[in-house]
Structure formats: C-alpha cells, structure tokens
mmCIF file of C-alpha atoms in Angstrom:
data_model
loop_
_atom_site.group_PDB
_atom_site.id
_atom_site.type_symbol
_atom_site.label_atom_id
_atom_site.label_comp_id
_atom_site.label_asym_id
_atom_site.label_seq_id
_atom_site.Cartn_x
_atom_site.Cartn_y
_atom_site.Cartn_z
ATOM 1 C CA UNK N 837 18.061 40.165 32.049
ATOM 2 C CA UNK N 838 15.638 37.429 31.860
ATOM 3 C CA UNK N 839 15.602 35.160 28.644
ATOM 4 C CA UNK N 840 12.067 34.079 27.677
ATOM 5 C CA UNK N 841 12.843 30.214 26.464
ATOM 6 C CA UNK N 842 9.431 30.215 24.880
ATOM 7 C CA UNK N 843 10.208 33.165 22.371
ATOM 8 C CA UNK N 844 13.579 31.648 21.495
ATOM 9 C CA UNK N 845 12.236 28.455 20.898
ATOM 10 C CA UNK N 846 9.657 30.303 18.773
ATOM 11 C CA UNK N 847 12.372 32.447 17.015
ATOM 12 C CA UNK N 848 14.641 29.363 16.302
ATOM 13 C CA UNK N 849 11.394 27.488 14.809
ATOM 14 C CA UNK N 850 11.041 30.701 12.740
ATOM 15 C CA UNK N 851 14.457 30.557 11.783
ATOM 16 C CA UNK N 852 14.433 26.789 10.248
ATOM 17 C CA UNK N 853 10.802 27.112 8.228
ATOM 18 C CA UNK N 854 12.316 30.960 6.847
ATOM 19 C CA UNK N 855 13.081 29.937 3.493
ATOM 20 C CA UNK N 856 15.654 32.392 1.118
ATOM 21 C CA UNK N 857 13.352 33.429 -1.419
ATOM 22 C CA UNK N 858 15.226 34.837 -4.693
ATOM 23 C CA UNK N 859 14.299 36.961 -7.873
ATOM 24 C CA UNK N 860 15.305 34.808 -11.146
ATOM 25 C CA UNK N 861 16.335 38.148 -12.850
ATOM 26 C CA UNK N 862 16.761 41.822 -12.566
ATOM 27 C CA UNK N 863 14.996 42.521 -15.314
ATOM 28 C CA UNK N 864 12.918 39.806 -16.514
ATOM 29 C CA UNK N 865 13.472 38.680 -20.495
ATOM 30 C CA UNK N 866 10.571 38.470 -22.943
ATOM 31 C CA UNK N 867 7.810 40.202 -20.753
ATOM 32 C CA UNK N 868 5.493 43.199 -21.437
ATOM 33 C CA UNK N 869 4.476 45.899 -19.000
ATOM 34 C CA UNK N 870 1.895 44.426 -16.527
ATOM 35 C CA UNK N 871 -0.085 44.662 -13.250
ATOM 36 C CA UNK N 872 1.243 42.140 -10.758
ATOM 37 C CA UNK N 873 -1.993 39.984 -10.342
ATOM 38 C CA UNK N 874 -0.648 37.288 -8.729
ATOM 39 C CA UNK N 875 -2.915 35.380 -6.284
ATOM 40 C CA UNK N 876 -2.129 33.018 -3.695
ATOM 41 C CA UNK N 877 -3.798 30.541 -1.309
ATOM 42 C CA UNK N 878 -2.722 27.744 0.540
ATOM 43 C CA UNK N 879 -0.691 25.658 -1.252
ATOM 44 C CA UNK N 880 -1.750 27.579 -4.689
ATOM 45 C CA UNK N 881 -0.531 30.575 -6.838
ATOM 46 C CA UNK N 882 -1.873 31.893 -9.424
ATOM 47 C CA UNK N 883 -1.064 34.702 -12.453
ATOM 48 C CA UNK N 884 2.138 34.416 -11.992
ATOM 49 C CA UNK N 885 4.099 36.963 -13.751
ATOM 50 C CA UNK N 886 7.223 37.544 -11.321
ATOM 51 C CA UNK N 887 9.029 34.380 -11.046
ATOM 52 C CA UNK N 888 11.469 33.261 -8.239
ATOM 53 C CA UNK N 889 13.380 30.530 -6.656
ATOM 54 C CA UNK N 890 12.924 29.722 -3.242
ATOM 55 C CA UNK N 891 15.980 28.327 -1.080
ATOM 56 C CA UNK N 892 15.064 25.004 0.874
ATOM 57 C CA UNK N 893 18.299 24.056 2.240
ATOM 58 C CA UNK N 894 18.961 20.783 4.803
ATOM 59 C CA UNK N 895 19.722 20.536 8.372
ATOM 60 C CA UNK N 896 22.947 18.301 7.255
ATOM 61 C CA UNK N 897 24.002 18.239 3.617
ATOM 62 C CA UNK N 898 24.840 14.819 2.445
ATOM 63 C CA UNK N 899 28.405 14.772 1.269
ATOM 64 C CA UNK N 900 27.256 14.616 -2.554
ATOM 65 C CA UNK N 901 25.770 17.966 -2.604
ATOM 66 C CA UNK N 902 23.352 17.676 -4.594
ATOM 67 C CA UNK N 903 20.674 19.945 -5.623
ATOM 68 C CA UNK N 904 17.382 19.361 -7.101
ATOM 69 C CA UNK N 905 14.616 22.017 -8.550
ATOM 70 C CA UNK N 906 11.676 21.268 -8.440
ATOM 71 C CA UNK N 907 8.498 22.436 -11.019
ATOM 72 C CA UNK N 908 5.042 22.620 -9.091
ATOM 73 C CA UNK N 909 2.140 21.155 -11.779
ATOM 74 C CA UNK N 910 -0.852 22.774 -12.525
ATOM 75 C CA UNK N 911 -1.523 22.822 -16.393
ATOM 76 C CA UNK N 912 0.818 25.879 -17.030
ATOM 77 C CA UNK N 913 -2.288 27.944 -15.669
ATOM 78 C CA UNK N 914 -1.436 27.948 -11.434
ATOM 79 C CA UNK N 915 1.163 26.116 -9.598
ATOM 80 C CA UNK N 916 0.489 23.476 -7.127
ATOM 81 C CA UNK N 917 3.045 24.663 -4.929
ATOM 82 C CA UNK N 918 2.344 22.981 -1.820
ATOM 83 C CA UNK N 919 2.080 19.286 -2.610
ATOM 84 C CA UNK N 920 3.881 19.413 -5.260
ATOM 85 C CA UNK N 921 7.009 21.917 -4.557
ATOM 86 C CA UNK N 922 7.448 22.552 -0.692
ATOM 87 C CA UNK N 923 6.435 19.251 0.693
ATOM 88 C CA UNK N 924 8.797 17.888 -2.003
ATOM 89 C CA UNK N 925 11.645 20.189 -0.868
ATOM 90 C CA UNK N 926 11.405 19.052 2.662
ATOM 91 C CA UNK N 927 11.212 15.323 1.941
ATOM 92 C CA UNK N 928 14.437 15.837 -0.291
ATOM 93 C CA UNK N 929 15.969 18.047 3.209
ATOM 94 C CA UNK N 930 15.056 14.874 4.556
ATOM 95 C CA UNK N 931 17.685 13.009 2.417
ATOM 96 C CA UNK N 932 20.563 15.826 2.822
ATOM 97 C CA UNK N 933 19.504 17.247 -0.945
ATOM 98 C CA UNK N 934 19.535 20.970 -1.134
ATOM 99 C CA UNK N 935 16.329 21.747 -3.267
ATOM 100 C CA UNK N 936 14.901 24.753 -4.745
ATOM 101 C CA UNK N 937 11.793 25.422 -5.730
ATOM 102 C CA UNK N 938 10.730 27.125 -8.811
ATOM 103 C CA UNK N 939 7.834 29.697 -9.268
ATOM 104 C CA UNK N 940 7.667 30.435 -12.861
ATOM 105 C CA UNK N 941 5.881 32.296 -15.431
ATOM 106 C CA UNK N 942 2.360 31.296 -16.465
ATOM 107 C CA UNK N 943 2.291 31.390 -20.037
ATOM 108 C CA UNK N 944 -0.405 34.180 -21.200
ATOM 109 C CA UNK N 945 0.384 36.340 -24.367
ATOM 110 C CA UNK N 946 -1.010 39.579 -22.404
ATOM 111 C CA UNK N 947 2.296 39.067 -20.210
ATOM 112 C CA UNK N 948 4.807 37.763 -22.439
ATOM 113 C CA UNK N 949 5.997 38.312 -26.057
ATOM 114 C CA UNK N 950 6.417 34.594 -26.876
ATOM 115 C CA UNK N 951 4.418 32.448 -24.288
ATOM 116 C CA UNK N 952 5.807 29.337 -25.285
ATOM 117 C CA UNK N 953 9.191 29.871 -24.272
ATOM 118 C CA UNK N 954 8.288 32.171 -20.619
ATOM 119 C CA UNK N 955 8.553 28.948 -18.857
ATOM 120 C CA UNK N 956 11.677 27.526 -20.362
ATOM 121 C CA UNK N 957 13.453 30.694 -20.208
ATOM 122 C CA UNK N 958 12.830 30.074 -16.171
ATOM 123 C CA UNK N 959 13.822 26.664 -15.518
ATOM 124 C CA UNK N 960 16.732 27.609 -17.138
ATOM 125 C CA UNK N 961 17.866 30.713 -15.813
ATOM 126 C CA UNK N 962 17.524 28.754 -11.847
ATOM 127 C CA UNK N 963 19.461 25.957 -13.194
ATOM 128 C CA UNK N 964 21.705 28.775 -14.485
ATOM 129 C CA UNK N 965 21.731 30.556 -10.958
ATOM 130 C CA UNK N 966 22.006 27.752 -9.035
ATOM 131 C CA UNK N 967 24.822 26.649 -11.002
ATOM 132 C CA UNK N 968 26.799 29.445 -10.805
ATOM 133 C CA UNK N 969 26.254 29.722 -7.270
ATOM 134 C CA UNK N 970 27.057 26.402 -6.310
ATOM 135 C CA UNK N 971 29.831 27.135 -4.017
ATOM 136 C CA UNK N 972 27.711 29.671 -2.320
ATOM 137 C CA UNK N 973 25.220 26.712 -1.068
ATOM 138 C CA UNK N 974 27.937 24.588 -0.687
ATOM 139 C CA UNK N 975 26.905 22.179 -3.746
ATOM 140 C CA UNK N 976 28.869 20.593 -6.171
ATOM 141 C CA UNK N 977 27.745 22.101 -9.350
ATOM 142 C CA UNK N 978 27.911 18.464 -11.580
ATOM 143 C CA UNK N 979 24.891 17.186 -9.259
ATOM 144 C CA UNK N 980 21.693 19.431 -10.153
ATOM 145 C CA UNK N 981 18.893 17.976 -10.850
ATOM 146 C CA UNK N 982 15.295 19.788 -12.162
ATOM 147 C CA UNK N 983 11.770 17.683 -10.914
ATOM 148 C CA UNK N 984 8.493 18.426 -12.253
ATOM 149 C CA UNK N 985 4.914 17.150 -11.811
ATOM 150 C CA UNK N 986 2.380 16.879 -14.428
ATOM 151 C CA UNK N 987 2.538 20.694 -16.385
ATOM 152 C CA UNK N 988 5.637 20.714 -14.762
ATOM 153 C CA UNK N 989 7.040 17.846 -15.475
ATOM 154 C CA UNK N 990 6.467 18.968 -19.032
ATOM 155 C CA UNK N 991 8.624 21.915 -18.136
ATOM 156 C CA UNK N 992 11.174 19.512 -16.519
ATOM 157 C CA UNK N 993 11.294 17.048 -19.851
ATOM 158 C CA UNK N 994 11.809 20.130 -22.305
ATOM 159 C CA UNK N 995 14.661 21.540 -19.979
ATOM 160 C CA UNK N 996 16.547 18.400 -20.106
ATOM 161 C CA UNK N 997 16.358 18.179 -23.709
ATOM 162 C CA UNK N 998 16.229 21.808 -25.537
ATOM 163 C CA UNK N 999 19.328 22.567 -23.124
ATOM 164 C CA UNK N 1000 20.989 23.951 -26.308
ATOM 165 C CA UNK N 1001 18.230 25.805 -27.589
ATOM 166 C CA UNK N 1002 19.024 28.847 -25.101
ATOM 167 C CA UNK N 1003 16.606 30.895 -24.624
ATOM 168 C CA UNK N 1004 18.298 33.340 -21.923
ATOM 169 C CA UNK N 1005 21.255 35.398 -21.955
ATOM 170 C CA UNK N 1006 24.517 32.825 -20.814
ATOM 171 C CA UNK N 1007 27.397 35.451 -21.031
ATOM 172 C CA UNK N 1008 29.234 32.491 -18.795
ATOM 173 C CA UNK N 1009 28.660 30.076 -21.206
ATOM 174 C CA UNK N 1010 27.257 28.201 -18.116
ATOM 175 C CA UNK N 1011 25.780 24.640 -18.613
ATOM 176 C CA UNK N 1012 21.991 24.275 -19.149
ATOM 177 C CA UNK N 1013 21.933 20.810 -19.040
ATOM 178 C CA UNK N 1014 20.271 19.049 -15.989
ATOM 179 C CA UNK N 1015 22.358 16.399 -14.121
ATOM 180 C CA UNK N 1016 19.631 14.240 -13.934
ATOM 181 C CA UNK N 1017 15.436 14.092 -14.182
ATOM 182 C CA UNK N 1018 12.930 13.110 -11.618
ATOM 183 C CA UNK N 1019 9.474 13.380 -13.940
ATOM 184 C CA UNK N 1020 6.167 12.890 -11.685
ATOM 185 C CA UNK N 1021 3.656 11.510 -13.996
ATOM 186 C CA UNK N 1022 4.591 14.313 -16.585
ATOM 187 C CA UNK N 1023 2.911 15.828 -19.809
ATOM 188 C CA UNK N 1024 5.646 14.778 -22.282
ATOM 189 C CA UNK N 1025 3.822 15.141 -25.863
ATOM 190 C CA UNK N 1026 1.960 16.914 -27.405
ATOM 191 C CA UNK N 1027 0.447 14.776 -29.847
ATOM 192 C CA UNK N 1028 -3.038 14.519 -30.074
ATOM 193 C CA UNK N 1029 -3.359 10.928 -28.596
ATOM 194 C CA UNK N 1030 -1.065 11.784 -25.430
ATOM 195 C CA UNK N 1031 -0.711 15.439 -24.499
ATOM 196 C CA UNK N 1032 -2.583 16.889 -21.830
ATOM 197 C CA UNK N 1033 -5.081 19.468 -23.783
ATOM 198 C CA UNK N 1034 -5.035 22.292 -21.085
ATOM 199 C CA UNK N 1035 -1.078 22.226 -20.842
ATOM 200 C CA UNK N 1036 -0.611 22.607 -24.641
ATOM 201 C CA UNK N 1037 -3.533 25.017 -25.002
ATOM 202 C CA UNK N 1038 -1.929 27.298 -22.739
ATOM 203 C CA UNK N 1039 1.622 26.863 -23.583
ATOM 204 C CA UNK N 1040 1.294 27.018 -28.103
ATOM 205 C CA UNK N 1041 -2.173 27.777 -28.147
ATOM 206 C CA UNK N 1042 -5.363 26.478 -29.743
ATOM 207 C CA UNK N 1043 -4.156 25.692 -32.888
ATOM 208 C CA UNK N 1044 -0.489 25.239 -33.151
ATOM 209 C CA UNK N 1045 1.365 24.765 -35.584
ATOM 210 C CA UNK N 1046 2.970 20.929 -36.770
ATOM 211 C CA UNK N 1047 6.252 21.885 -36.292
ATOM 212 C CA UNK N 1048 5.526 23.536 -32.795
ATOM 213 C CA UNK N 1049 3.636 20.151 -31.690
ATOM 214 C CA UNK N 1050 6.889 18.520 -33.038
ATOM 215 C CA UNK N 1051 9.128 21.001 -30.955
ATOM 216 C CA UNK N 1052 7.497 20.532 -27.340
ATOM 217 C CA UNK N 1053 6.550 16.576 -27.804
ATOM 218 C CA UNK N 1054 9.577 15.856 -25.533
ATOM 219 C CA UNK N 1055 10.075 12.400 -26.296
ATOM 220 C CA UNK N 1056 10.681 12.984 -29.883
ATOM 221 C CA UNK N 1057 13.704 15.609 -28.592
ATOM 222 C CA UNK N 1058 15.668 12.939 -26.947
ATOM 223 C CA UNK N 1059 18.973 12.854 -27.423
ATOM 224 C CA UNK N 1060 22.236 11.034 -26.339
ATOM 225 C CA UNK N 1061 22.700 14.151 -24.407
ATOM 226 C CA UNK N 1062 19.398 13.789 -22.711
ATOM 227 C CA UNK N 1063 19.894 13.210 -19.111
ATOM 228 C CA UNK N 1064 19.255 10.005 -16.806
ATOM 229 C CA UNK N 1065 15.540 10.432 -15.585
ATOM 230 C CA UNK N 1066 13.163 8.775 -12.718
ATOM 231 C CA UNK N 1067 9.774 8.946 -14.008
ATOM 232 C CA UNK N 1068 6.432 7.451 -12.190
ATOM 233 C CA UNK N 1069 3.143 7.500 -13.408
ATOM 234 C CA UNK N 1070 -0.656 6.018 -13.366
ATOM 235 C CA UNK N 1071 -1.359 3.548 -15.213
ATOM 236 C CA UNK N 1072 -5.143 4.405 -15.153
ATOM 237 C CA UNK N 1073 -4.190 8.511 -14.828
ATOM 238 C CA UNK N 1074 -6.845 9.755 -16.584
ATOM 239 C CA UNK N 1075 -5.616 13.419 -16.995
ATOM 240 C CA UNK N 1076 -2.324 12.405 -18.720
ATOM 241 C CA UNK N 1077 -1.988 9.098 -20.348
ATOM 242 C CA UNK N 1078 0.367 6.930 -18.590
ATOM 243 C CA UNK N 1079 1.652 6.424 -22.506
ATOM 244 C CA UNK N 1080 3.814 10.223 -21.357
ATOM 245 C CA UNK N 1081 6.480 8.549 -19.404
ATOM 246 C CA UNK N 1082 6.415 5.127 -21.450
ATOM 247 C CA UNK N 1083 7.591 6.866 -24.538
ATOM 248 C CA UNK N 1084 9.831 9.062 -23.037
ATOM 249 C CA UNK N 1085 11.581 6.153 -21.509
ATOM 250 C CA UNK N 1086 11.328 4.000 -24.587
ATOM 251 C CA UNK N 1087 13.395 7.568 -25.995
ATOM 252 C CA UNK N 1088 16.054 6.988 -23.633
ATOM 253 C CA UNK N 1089 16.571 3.483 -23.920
ATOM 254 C CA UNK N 1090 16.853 3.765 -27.635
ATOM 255 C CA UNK N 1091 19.455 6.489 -26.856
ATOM 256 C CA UNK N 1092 21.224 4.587 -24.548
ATOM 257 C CA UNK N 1093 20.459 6.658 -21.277
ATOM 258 C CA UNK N 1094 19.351 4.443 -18.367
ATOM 259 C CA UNK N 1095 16.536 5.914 -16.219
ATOM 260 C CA UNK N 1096 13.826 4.631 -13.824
ATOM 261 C CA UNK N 1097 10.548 4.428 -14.182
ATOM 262 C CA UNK N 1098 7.243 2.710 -11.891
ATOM 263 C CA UNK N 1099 3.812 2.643 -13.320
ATOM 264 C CA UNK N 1100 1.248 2.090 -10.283
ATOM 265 C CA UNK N 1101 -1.846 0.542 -11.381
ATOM 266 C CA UNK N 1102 -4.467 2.564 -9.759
ATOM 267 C CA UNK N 1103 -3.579 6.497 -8.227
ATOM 268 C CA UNK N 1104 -5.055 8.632 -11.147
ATOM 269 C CA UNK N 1105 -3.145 12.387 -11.462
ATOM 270 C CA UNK N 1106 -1.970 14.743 -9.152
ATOM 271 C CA UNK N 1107 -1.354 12.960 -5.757
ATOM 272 C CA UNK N 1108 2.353 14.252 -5.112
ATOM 273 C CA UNK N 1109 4.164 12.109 -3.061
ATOM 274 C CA UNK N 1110 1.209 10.185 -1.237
ATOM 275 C CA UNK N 1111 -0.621 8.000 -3.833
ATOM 276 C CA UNK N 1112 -3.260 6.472 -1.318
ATOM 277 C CA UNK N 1113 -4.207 3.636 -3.770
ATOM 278 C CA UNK N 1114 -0.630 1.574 -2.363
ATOM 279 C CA UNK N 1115 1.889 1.284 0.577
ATOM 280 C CA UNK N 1116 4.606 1.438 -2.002
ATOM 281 C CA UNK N 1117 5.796 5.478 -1.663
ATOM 282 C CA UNK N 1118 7.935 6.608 -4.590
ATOM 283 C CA UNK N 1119 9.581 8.658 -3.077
ATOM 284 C CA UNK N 1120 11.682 6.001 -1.483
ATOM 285 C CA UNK N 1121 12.270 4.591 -4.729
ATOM 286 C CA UNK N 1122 13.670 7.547 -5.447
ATOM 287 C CA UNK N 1123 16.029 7.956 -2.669
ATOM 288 C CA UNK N 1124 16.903 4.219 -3.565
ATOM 289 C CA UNK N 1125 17.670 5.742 -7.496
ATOM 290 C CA UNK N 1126 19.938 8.883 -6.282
ATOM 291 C CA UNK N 1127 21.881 6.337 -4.571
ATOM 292 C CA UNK N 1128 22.874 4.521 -7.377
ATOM 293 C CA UNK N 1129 23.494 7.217 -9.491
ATOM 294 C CA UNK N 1130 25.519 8.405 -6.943
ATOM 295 C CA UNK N 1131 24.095 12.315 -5.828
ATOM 296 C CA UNK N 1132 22.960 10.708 -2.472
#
C-alpha cells in the first residue's frame, strides 16, 4: 500500500493545531433557559452563553509544570480571543507553559440570574478543573496561574482576590486561589475616576450600588493572600487609565506581595503582545518574571 507523505504531513499538522476543547460544567450554575446565540469570527466571539476551556498544551513541558489561563478582553461584551487568548497560549507553548484558555460568560441579565458573578463563577470553576486535573496534564497543581487583558484582566484581578468568596460548588474543598497574576493593562476599579465605563456597565449595571463599586474595585480587595502579579500597561491608554495597574500594585506593596509591573509610554489599549510603539516586547519580560518566581 502506498503512503501519501503529503496527507500525513497534513494529518500530523492537524494533529498539533487540534486543540482539547472542554465544557466548564455539566450543568451550568446561575443561568436561565436560553437560545445559544453565540457568534464567532476570526479572532472574535460573541453572546457567549456556553463557556469552555480550551487545552493548549506544549511540544515539551518545562520541568515546572506550570499552567496559566488566560482571560481574552473585550469589555465583558465579546472576547478578543485571538490576540488576546490563542496567540497568548502559543507564545506561553513557546516557553514549555501548559495554558488554557478561557471562554466565559458574557454578563447579560436575560442569560443569567446574577450577572455580576457569571464571569467569576467561570474563572473559577477552570482554575477549579484544571486543578483537580493536574496530574492528568502532567502539571504540578501549586503552579497555576490566571492572565487577563483589559475586561479580562478585570476578571483575572477579582479571581485572585475574592478567591474565598466562592461562588461555585467546591465539594473538594479545592483551592481557588491563583498561583500567580499576569494582568495586561487591566480594568481594576471601578471608581468613577479609573474604571473602564463599558466593563462596569455591563458587569453591575448602570447604576450600581456603593457597596457593589466597593466589591469589584480590585485594588481595594487586596489582601496578604493576594497573589504575586505581572502587570503592564499604557501610560497614555486612553481606554483604561494607566492609574488600574498603579494602584493595584501600590495594593500589593502595602501588603507585602512583590509583583512586576512596566508602564510603556506610548501603545494606547488593546495591542496584546505586539505594542508597535517600542522594540521592548513584554512578553519577554515576562518569561524573564516566571523565572524568578520559579514556574519556568
């Protein structure tokens, strides 16, 4: 029988780009019956109402086995999934990090009984799953980390410090908590003079309450506990104020947690992982950070 080398070579390409694309739940929490109207285009998705986790695992693991989930952006009203979630999970392949990325819920009250929490409850539950299946991707469980960018990075901050505020069933009792953060210039308040308008519009609504402002202004929720982040930002991003990542950091130094964090002058919002302003590439920085810390 003759072998045709060009359809292998096809089938093994096939096999390397397949990614393992997983349901977060069986039955997802805090929904209400809906048509599935999610849309997609290239590198976009919208409506999203049926979240998963797709598997982006290395060629060679590094020997740390480390994991890293990453948040696509978008304003918590579409995900910037290309950019800002695959690319990422290739470049961190790159580096022998296992990464995941997360499709979650799209806060909108038509789909969900409590909107503010739909996204939470789904960064969660994958750091939950990918926790307790750390021996099934061959990671070490003490060395997951959650990303986000922008919206997401908003979803990022709040899951690395409302960790005890569970908002999913945890029959295991399984840790919440982030290793670490990597927070691409992120929405982390919501106060007037910082937050992102179209983030907390869609997330508490047009006119939330003090408390709830209080609640999901992330550097005012830093704790001890709060884990080590990498945070880089704008410092003429004109769609989230550079001031985001400043006070969160200022948050961890006054709780003693040592992070990371480079403010380019020029770059504005949303450029992922090229910022064509500079020749300086966070994402080595970054590499240079996981080091240290030890998951690389």
């Amino acid at each position: 029988m003759k072998i045709n080398l060009t359809l292998l070579i096809m089938l093994a390409a096939f096999s390397l780009s397949a990614q393992e694309v997983l349901p977060l739940y069986k039955k997802i929490p805090n929904s209400k019956p809906t048509a599935d109207n999610e849309k997609s285009t290239p590198g976009r998705v919208t409506a999203v109402t049926i979240p998963t986790l797709t598997v982006f695992k290395p060629q060679v693991a590094n020997p740390q086995r480390s994991a890293v989930i990453i948040c696509p952006g978008g304003g918590y009203g579409m995900l910037a999934v290309g950019h800002e979630g695959e690319d990422v999970a290739k470049a961190l392949n790159n580096f022998g990090i296992t990464a995941f990325v997360l499709k979650y819920r799209l806060p909108q009250d038509s789909i969900m009984k409590d909107k503010s929490i739909g996204p939470l409850q789904d960064a969660q539950r994958a750091i939950q799953m990918v926790r307790e299946g750390a021996a099934t991707w061959n990671l070490d469980s003490s060395k997951i980390g959650i990303m986000g960018f922008s919206a997401g990075g908003h979803l990022a901050s709040t899951a690395s410090t409302h960790f005890n505020q569970e908002v999913i069933d945890n029959p295991k009792h399984t840790s919440l908590r982030p290793d670490f953060s990597i927070l691409i210039y992120p929405v982390i308040s919501f106060s007037d003079n910082l937050t992102h308008s179209g983030s907390r519009t869609n997330l508490i609504g047009k006119e939330p309450s003090a408390e709830k402002i209080k609640l999901y202004s992330n550097e005012l929720q830093v704790t001890a506990q709060t884990p080590p982040a990498f945070l880089v930002h704008s410092a003429d991003d004109k769609a989230v104020p550079v001031g985001n990542s400043l006070e969160y950091y200022q948050a961890l130094l006054k709780n003693n947690t040592l992070g990371e964090m480079h403010i380019y002058p020029h770059g504005g919002h949303g450029y992922g992982m090229n910022n064509k302003t500079t020749e300086s590439k966070w994402i080595d920085s970054l590499k240079n950070w996981l080091k240290e810390g030890k998951y690389l």
